[in-house]
Amino acid sequence: TSSIGIASYQALFVKRVMDILGGIVGMILTGILYLFIAPIMKRKSPGPIFFKQIRIGKNGRKFTMYKFRSMEINAEEEKAKLQQQNEMQGLMFKMKNDPRIVPGIGEFIRKTSLDEFPQFFNVLKGDMSLVGTRPPTVDEYERYDMHHLARMSIKPGLTGLWQVSGRNEITDFEEVVKLDTQYISEWSLNLDIKIIMKTVKTMFEKKGE
């Protein structure tokens, strides 16, 4: 066993209170966004409005993560066919001009990160935190080496250090791991607040995926 960061019970309690308050506000905003996104998505791509996917959380626990659907309903099946066009080195998948994205509405909600808002439900449930590490998919997690597991020692986050450190420019999974472990080792409530503020700024600047 090893430790790369220690947090007091008091600080963790405050972090959870921040998650609950942020989750409540986020769910209200999610409901408002649903009124606009749902009818447009139904016209563009019939199917469910929400996308559900099994992700891996703290200490390897599986949970269902929610997003507004931005891709066609067969996106998961099509992913295997696009692996050769993966622009990330390592265990993550990333592709510019992904053909699975629903034209117009899908591109817009991904660019502005509006597709992430249903994850506030995961924050309220306690599966995720407002700030944390990126939650890996099951297939990514099953291929982890030992040093990758350090990033699973805390709850995954709606945002995190790697998201506000130029995520569009990061093309190496090991860089994501480095930033996640840096966040854990340097964690403080002040750091969380700084990341949240920078995330909001990034959203308004439309620098999301």
Backbone as numpy.savetxt, mean C-alpha at the origin, in Angstrom:
# Nx Ny Nz CAx CAy CAz Cx Cy Cz
16.99 -14.54 16.80 16.14 -13.35 16.80 17.03 -12.11 16.80
16.44 -11.00 16.36 17.17 -9.74 16.35 16.18 -8.60 16.52
16.70 -7.44 16.85 15.86 -6.26 17.02 16.49 -5.11 16.27
15.67 -4.38 15.48 16.19 -3.22 14.78 15.48 -1.95 15.23
14.66 -2.05 16.26 13.97 -0.88 16.78 13.15 -1.24 18.00
13.08 -0.34 18.95 12.30 -0.55 20.16 11.36 0.63 20.35
10.08 0.33 20.63 9.09 1.37 20.85 8.42 1.14 22.20
8.11 2.24 22.89 7.44 2.13 24.19 5.96 1.81 23.98
5.34 1.25 25.01 3.91 0.95 24.95 3.10 2.23 24.78
3.56 3.31 25.41 2.84 4.58 25.30 2.84 5.09 23.86
4.01 5.01 23.20 4.10 5.48 21.82 3.26 4.62 20.89
3.25 3.32 21.12 2.43 2.42 20.30 0.95 2.67 20.51
0.56 3.02 21.74 -0.84 3.35 22.02 -1.25 4.60 21.24
-0.39 5.61 21.26 -0.69 6.85 20.53 -0.77 6.56 19.03
0.11 5.71 18.54 0.09 5.35 17.12 -1.25 4.69 16.76
-1.73 3.81 17.63 -3.01 3.14 17.36 -4.17 4.12 17.41
-4.13 5.08 18.35 -5.17 6.11 18.40 -5.17 6.93 17.11
-3.97 7.27 16.62 -3.86 7.99 15.36 -4.46 7.16 14.22
-4.21 5.86 14.25 -4.76 4.98 13.21 -6.29 4.97 13.24
-6.86 4.90 14.44 -8.32 4.84 14.56 -8.95 6.15 14.08
-8.40 7.27 14.53 -8.94 8.57 14.11 -8.77 8.77 12.60
-7.57 8.44 12.11 -7.32 8.56 10.67 -8.19 7.61 9.88
-8.42 6.41 10.42 -9.26 5.43 9.74 -10.69 5.90 9.62
-11.22 6.53 10.67 -12.59 7.04 10.64 -12.74 8.13 9.58
-11.81 9.08 9.59 -11.85 10.15 8.58 -11.69 9.55 7.18
-10.77 8.59 7.05 -10.54 7.97 5.75 -11.73 7.23 5.21
-12.49 6.55 6.10 -13.67 5.83 5.65 -14.78 6.78 5.21
-14.89 7.92 5.85 -15.86 8.93 5.41 -15.51 9.41 4.00
-14.22 9.69 3.79 -13.77 10.12 2.46 -13.95 9.01 1.43
-13.72 7.76 1.84 -13.91 6.62 0.94 -15.36 6.53 0.48
-16.30 6.75 1.41 -17.72 6.73 1.05 -18.07 7.81 0.05
-17.50 9.00 0.23 -17.74 10.09 -0.72 -17.16 9.74 -2.09
-15.93 9.22 -2.10 -15.29 8.85 -3.37 -16.06 7.77 -4.09
-16.64 6.84 -3.32 -17.42 5.74 -3.92 -18.57 6.28 -4.78
-19.20 7.35 -4.33 -20.33 7.93 -5.07 -19.92 8.40 -6.46
-18.66 8.80 -6.61 -18.18 9.29 -7.90 -17.50 8.19 -8.71
-16.70 7.35 -8.04 -15.92 6.33 -8.75 -16.80 5.18 -9.23
-17.74 4.73 -8.41 -18.54 3.54 -8.73 -19.29 3.64 -10.06
-20.08 4.70 -10.30 -20.82 4.75 -11.57 -19.93 4.82 -12.80
-18.79 5.53 -12.67 -17.88 5.63 -13.81 -17.23 4.27 -14.09
-16.79 3.58 -13.03 -16.16 2.28 -13.19 -17.14 1.27 -13.76
-18.39 1.32 -13.33 -19.40 0.39 -13.84 -19.60 0.56 -15.34
-19.53 1.80 -15.81 -19.67 2.05 -17.25 -18.44 1.60 -18.03
-17.27 1.83 -17.45 -16.02 1.52 -18.13 -15.69 0.03 -18.10
-15.96 -0.61 -16.95 -15.57 -2.01 -16.77 -16.53 -2.69 -15.79
-17.59 -3.31 -16.28 -18.55 -3.98 -15.40 -17.86 -4.99 -14.50
-18.27 -5.01 -13.24 -17.66 -5.90 -12.27 -17.64 -5.24 -10.91
-17.00 -5.84 -9.93 -16.95 -5.27 -8.57 -16.21 -3.94 -8.55
-16.63 -3.05 -7.66 -15.99 -1.75 -7.50 -14.72 -1.89 -6.67
-14.77 -2.82 -5.71 -13.63 -3.01 -4.84 -12.79 -4.22 -5.27
-11.49 -4.08 -5.13 -10.54 -5.15 -5.41 -10.07 -5.72 -4.09
-10.16 -7.03 -3.92 -9.72 -7.68 -2.69 -8.54 -8.60 -3.00
-7.55 -8.57 -2.15 -6.36 -9.41 -2.36 -5.77 -9.81 -1.02
-5.32 -11.06 -0.92 -4.67 -11.52 0.29 -3.26 -10.96 0.34
-2.94 -10.29 1.42 -1.61 -9.76 1.65 -1.06 -10.33 2.96
0.23 -10.10 3.18 0.89 -10.59 4.38 1.18 -9.42 5.30
0.75 -9.56 6.56 0.92 -8.50 7.53 1.99 -8.80 8.56
1.85 -8.19 9.71 2.84 -8.32 10.78 3.05 -9.79 11.16
4.31 -10.17 11.24 4.71 -11.53 11.62 4.14 -12.62 10.70
3.89 -12.25 9.44 3.47 -13.24 8.46 1.99 -13.57 8.47
1.18 -12.77 9.16 -0.25 -13.05 9.22 -0.95 -12.60 7.95
-1.80 -13.45 7.40 -2.53 -13.12 6.18 -3.75 -12.26 6.51
-4.05 -11.32 5.64 -5.27 -10.53 5.78 -5.76 -10.12 4.39
-7.01 -9.74 4.29 -7.59 -9.29 3.02 -7.47 -7.79 2.91
-6.77 -7.32 1.89 -6.59 -5.89 1.69 -7.58 -5.40 0.62
-8.10 -4.19 0.82 -9.12 -3.64 -0.07 -8.59 -2.42 -0.82
-9.00 -2.30 -2.07 -8.72 -1.12 -2.89 -9.92 -0.86 -3.79
-10.01 0.36 -4.32 -10.91 0.58 -5.44 -10.29 -0.11 -6.65
-11.07 -0.87 -7.38 -10.52 -1.59 -8.53 -10.12 -0.60 -9.62
-8.88 -0.73 -10.09 -8.37 0.13 -11.16 -8.01 -0.68 -12.40
-8.09 -2.02 -12.30 -7.73 -2.88 -13.42 -8.93 -3.73 -13.85
-8.79 -4.36 -15.00 -9.84 -5.26 -15.48 -9.97 -6.43 -14.50
-11.13 -7.09 -14.52 -11.41 -8.11 -13.51 -10.52 -9.34 -13.64
-9.87 -9.53 -14.79 -8.97 -10.69 -14.96 -7.50 -10.31 -14.80
-7.25 -9.20 -14.08 -5.89 -8.67 -13.96 -4.92 -9.65 -13.31
-5.37 -10.37 -12.30 -4.47 -11.30 -11.60 -4.04 -12.43 -12.52
-4.96 -12.92 -13.35 -4.62 -14.00 -14.28 -3.66 -13.50 -15.37
-3.84 -12.25 -15.79 -3.01 -11.68 -16.85 -1.61 -11.33 -16.36
-1.44 -11.17 -15.06 -0.14 -10.77 -14.50 0.96 -11.74 -14.90
0.66 -13.04 -14.87 1.68 -14.05 -15.20 2.20 -13.87 -16.62
1.34 -13.41 -17.53 1.74 -13.24 -18.92 2.63 -12.01 -19.12
2.63 -11.13 -18.14 3.38 -9.88 -18.27 4.68 -9.87 -17.48
5.03 -10.99 -16.86 6.21 -11.04 -16.00 7.48 -10.62 -16.71
7.60 -10.95 -17.99 8.81 -10.61 -18.73 8.96 -9.10 -18.92
7.87 -8.37 -18.74 7.91 -6.91 -18.90 8.00 -6.20 -17.55
8.24 -6.96 -16.48 8.38 -6.38 -15.15 9.58 -5.43 -15.11
9.36 -4.21 -14.63 10.42 -3.21 -14.59 11.14 -3.15 -13.24
10.71 -4.00 -12.30 11.35 -4.05 -10.99 12.35 -5.20 -10.94
13.47 -4.96 -10.29 14.42 -6.02 -10.01 14.05 -6.65 -8.67
13.85 -7.94 -8.66 13.51 -8.59 -7.40 12.09 -9.11 -7.37
11.44 -9.04 -6.21 10.20 -9.76 -5.98 8.93 -8.98 -6.25
9.03 -7.69 -6.52 7.83 -6.89 -6.80 7.56 -6.83 -8.30
6.29 -6.53 -8.66 5.93 -6.35 -10.06 5.50 -4.91 -10.29
6.08 -4.30 -11.32 5.74 -2.93 -11.67 5.93 -2.75 -13.16
4.97 -2.08 -13.79 5.03 -1.94 -15.25 4.33 -0.65 -15.67
5.05 0.19 -16.41 4.45 1.39 -16.96 3.50 1.01 -18.09
2.44 1.80 -18.24 1.47 1.54 -19.30 0.94 0.12 -19.22
0.61 -0.31 -18.01 0.09 -1.65 -17.78 -1.22 -1.81 -18.54
-1.31 -2.77 -19.48 -2.53 -2.93 -20.29 -3.74 -3.40 -19.50
-3.54 -3.82 -18.27 -4.66 -4.30 -17.44 -5.46 -3.16 -16.82
-4.90 -1.95 -16.82 -5.55 -0.80 -16.19 -6.76 -0.35 -17.00
-7.87 -0.11 -16.33 -9.08 0.38 -16.99 -8.80 1.78 -17.53
-8.96 2.00 -18.84 -8.66 3.32 -19.43 -9.42 4.45 -18.74
-8.75 5.56 -18.57 -9.40 6.74 -18.01 -9.50 6.69 -16.49
-10.53 6.09 -15.97 -10.79 6.09 -14.53 -9.71 5.32 -13.77
-9.28 4.18 -14.29 -8.25 3.40 -13.61 -6.93 4.14 -13.53
-6.56 4.76 -14.64 -5.31 5.52 -14.67 -5.37 6.69 -13.71
-6.53 7.35 -13.65 -6.66 8.54 -12.80 -6.58 8.19 -11.32
-7.33 7.17 -10.88 -7.33 6.87 -9.45 -6.01 6.29 -8.98
-5.24 5.65 -9.88 -3.92 5.16 -9.50 -2.93 6.32 -9.41
-2.99 7.23 -10.37 -2.07 8.36 -10.39 -2.26 9.25 -9.17
-3.51 9.40 -8.72 -3.82 10.24 -7.58 -3.88 9.45 -6.27
-3.64 8.13 -6.35 -3.67 7.24 -5.18 -5.05 7.12 -4.54
-6.10 7.50 -5.27 -7.46 7.37 -4.73 -7.86 5.90 -4.60
-7.22 5.03 -5.37 -7.55 3.60 -5.28 -7.17 3.02 -3.92
-6.30 3.70 -3.18 -5.83 3.20 -1.90 -6.80 3.47 -0.74
-7.77 4.33 -0.93 -8.60 4.78 0.19 -9.35 3.67 0.92
-9.85 2.64 0.25 -10.52 1.56 1.01 -9.62 0.87 2.03
-8.32 1.06 1.93 -7.42 0.47 2.91 -7.58 1.10 4.30
-8.28 2.23 4.36 -8.58 2.79 5.67 -9.41 1.82 6.50
-10.19 0.95 5.82 -10.94 -0.10 6.52 -9.97 -1.07 7.18
-8.89 -1.42 6.45 -7.86 -2.29 7.03 -7.18 -1.64 8.23
-7.02 -0.31 8.17 -6.42 0.42 9.28 -7.33 0.35 10.50
-8.63 0.57 10.30 -9.57 0.51 11.41 -9.61 -0.89 12.03
-9.54 -1.92 11.19 -9.57 -3.30 11.68 -8.31 -3.66 12.45
-7.23 -2.94 12.20 -5.97 -3.25 12.86 -5.05 -4.11 12.03
-5.45 -4.42 10.78 -4.57 -5.19 9.89 -3.38 -4.34 9.44
-3.64 -3.04 9.30 -2.63 -2.12 8.80 -2.58 -0.89 9.71
-1.57 -0.06 9.46 -1.42 1.21 10.15 -1.42 2.32 9.10
-1.60 3.55 9.53 -1.51 4.66 8.57 -0.12 4.69 7.93
0.90 4.45 8.74 2.28 4.45 8.25 2.94 3.13 8.64
3.63 2.53 7.70 4.31 1.27 7.98 5.10 0.82 6.78
5.22 -0.48 6.61 5.95 -1.04 5.48 4.95 -1.48 4.41
5.46 -1.76 3.22 4.57 -2.21 2.15 4.15 -3.66 2.39
2.82 -3.96 2.35 2.38 -5.35 2.57 2.62 -6.21 1.32
3.42 -7.25 1.41 3.70 -8.07 0.23 2.54 -8.99 -0.13
2.49 -9.39 -1.39 1.54 -10.41 -1.81 2.05 -11.76 -1.32
1.18 -12.76 -1.37 1.55 -14.09 -0.88 2.71 -14.67 -1.67
2.66 -14.52 -3.01 3.73 -15.11 -3.83 5.07 -14.42 -3.59
5.05 -13.12 -3.30 6.29 -12.42 -2.96 6.84 -12.96 -1.65
5.97 -13.04 -0.65 6.39 -13.46 0.69 6.97 -14.87 0.69
6.40 -15.75 -0.11 6.88 -17.12 -0.17 8.28 -17.24 -0.76
8.74 -16.20 -1.43 10.08 -16.20 -2.03 11.08 -15.35 -1.24
10.67 -14.89 -0.06 11.55 -14.06 0.74 12.79 -14.81 1.22
13.92 -14.08 1.25 15.11 -14.56 1.94 15.00 -14.11 3.40
15.90 -14.61 4.23 15.82 -14.31 5.66 15.88 -12.81 5.96
16.74 -12.07 5.25 16.89 -10.65 5.58 15.66 -9.83 5.20
14.80 -10.38 4.34 13.58 -9.66 3.97 12.55 -9.69 5.10
12.65 -10.68 5.98 11.63 -10.87 7.01 11.63 -9.77 8.07
12.72 -9.02 8.16 12.78 -7.93 9.15 11.68 -6.92 8.92
11.28 -6.73 7.66 10.26 -5.73 7.35 8.87 -6.18 7.76
8.74 -7.45 8.19 7.44 -7.98 8.62 7.25 -7.87 10.12
8.15 -7.18 10.82 8.09 -7.10 12.28 7.10 -6.05 12.77
6.55 -5.25 11.87 5.53 -4.27 12.24 4.36 -4.39 11.28
3.27 -3.68 11.60 2.12 -3.68 10.70 2.47 -2.98 9.39
1.96 -3.48 8.28 2.15 -2.76 7.02 1.37 -1.46 7.06
1.74 -0.52 6.21 1.12 0.80 6.25 0.44 1.21 4.96
-0.52 2.11 5.12 -1.17 2.73 3.98 -0.17 3.55 3.18
0.78 4.13 3.90 1.91 4.81 3.28 3.15 4.47 4.09
4.30 4.90 3.61 5.54 4.57 4.30 6.71 5.34 3.73
7.88 5.04 4.25 9.07 5.78 3.85 9.39 5.58 2.38
9.20 4.36 1.87 9.55 4.12 0.47 8.58 4.82 -0.48
7.30 4.97 -0.06 6.33 5.64 -0.92 6.64 7.13 -1.08
7.25 7.74 -0.07 7.54 9.17 -0.15 9.00 9.43 -0.49
9.69 8.39 -0.91 11.11 8.54 -1.27 11.34 8.29 -2.75
10.37 8.70 -3.57 10.50 8.55 -5.00 10.15 7.17 -5.50
8.95 6.65 -5.13 8.59 5.28 -5.48 8.54 5.05 -6.99
8.29 6.12 -7.78 8.27 5.94 -9.22 9.66 5.68 -9.79
10.69 6.15 -9.05 12.05 5.98 -9.54 12.70 4.70 -9.02
12.15 4.09 -7.96 12.73 2.88 -7.39 12.44 1.68 -8.28
13.49 1.00 -8.73 13.31 -0.16 -9.60 13.95 -1.42 -9.02
14.40 -1.34 -7.78 15.05 -2.49 -7.14 14.33 -2.80 -5.84
13.83 -4.02 -5.72 13.12 -4.44 -4.52 13.98 -4.30 -3.27
15.28 -4.53 -3.40 16.17 -4.41 -2.25 16.20 -2.99 -1.70
15.97 -2.01 -2.55 15.90 -0.63 -2.11 14.64 -0.41 -1.26
13.55 -1.06 -1.66 12.31 -1.00 -0.86 12.55 -1.60 0.52
13.22 -2.75 0.54 13.53 -3.42 1.81 14.40 -2.52 2.68
15.38 -1.88 2.07 16.28 -0.98 2.80 15.51 0.17 3.44
14.60 0.77 2.69 13.82 1.89 3.21 12.85 1.44 4.30
12.26 0.26 4.12 11.34 -0.26 5.13 12.07 -0.54 6.44
13.23 -1.18 6.36 13.98 -1.47 7.59 14.53 -0.19 8.21
14.85 0.79 7.39 15.28 2.09 7.92 14.14 2.74 8.70
12.93 2.63 8.17 11.76 3.19 8.86 11.58 2.53 10.23
11.70 1.20 10.27 11.52 0.48 11.53 12.58 0.89 12.55
13.83 0.98 12.12 14.92 1.29 13.06 14.87 2.73 13.53
14.31 3.64 12.72 14.28 5.06 13.08 12.91 5.52 13.54
11.98 4.56 13.74 10.58 4.93 13.98 10.39 5.84 15.17
9.50 6.82 14.97 9.03 7.69 16.04 7.70 8.26 15.58
6.93 8.80 16.51 5.66 9.42 16.15 5.89 10.62 15.23
6.96 11.36 15.48 7.28 12.50 14.62 7.56 12.06 13.19
8.25 10.92 13.03 8.52 10.41 11.69 7.22 10.05 10.99
6.28 9.42 11.71 4.99 9.08 11.12 4.27 10.33 10.63
4.27 11.37 11.45 3.58 12.60 11.08 4.22 13.23 9.84
5.54 13.21 9.78 6.24 13.76 8.61 5.89 12.98 7.35
5.82 11.65 7.45 5.50 10.82 6.30 4.07 11.06 5.84
3.14 11.20 6.80 1.74 11.47 6.45 1.63 12.80 5.73
2.29 13.82 6.24 2.23 15.14 5.60 2.83 15.11 4.20
3.94 14.39 4.04 4.58 14.30 2.74 3.72 13.49 1.76
3.00 12.48 2.29 2.11 11.68 1.45 0.98 12.54 0.91
0.38 13.36 1.77 -0.71 14.25 1.35 -0.21 15.21 0.28
0.98 15.76 0.48 1.56 16.68 -0.50 1.78 15.97 -1.83
2.28 14.73 -1.77 2.54 13.96 -2.99 1.25 13.68 -3.75
0.17 13.38 -3.01 -1.12 13.11 -3.65 -1.61 14.33 -4.43
-1.51 15.50 -3.82 -1.97 16.71 -4.48 -1.09 17.07 -5.68
0.16 16.65 -5.63 1.06 16.89 -6.76 0.91 15.82 -7.82
0.04 14.82 -7.55 -0.25 13.73 -8.50 1.02 12.98 -8.90
1.83 12.61 -7.88 3.06 11.88 -8.14 2.93 10.43 -7.74
1.70 9.92 -7.65 1.50 8.53 -7.29 1.81 7.61 -8.43
1.44 6.31 -8.27 1.74 5.32 -9.30 0.92 5.62 -10.54
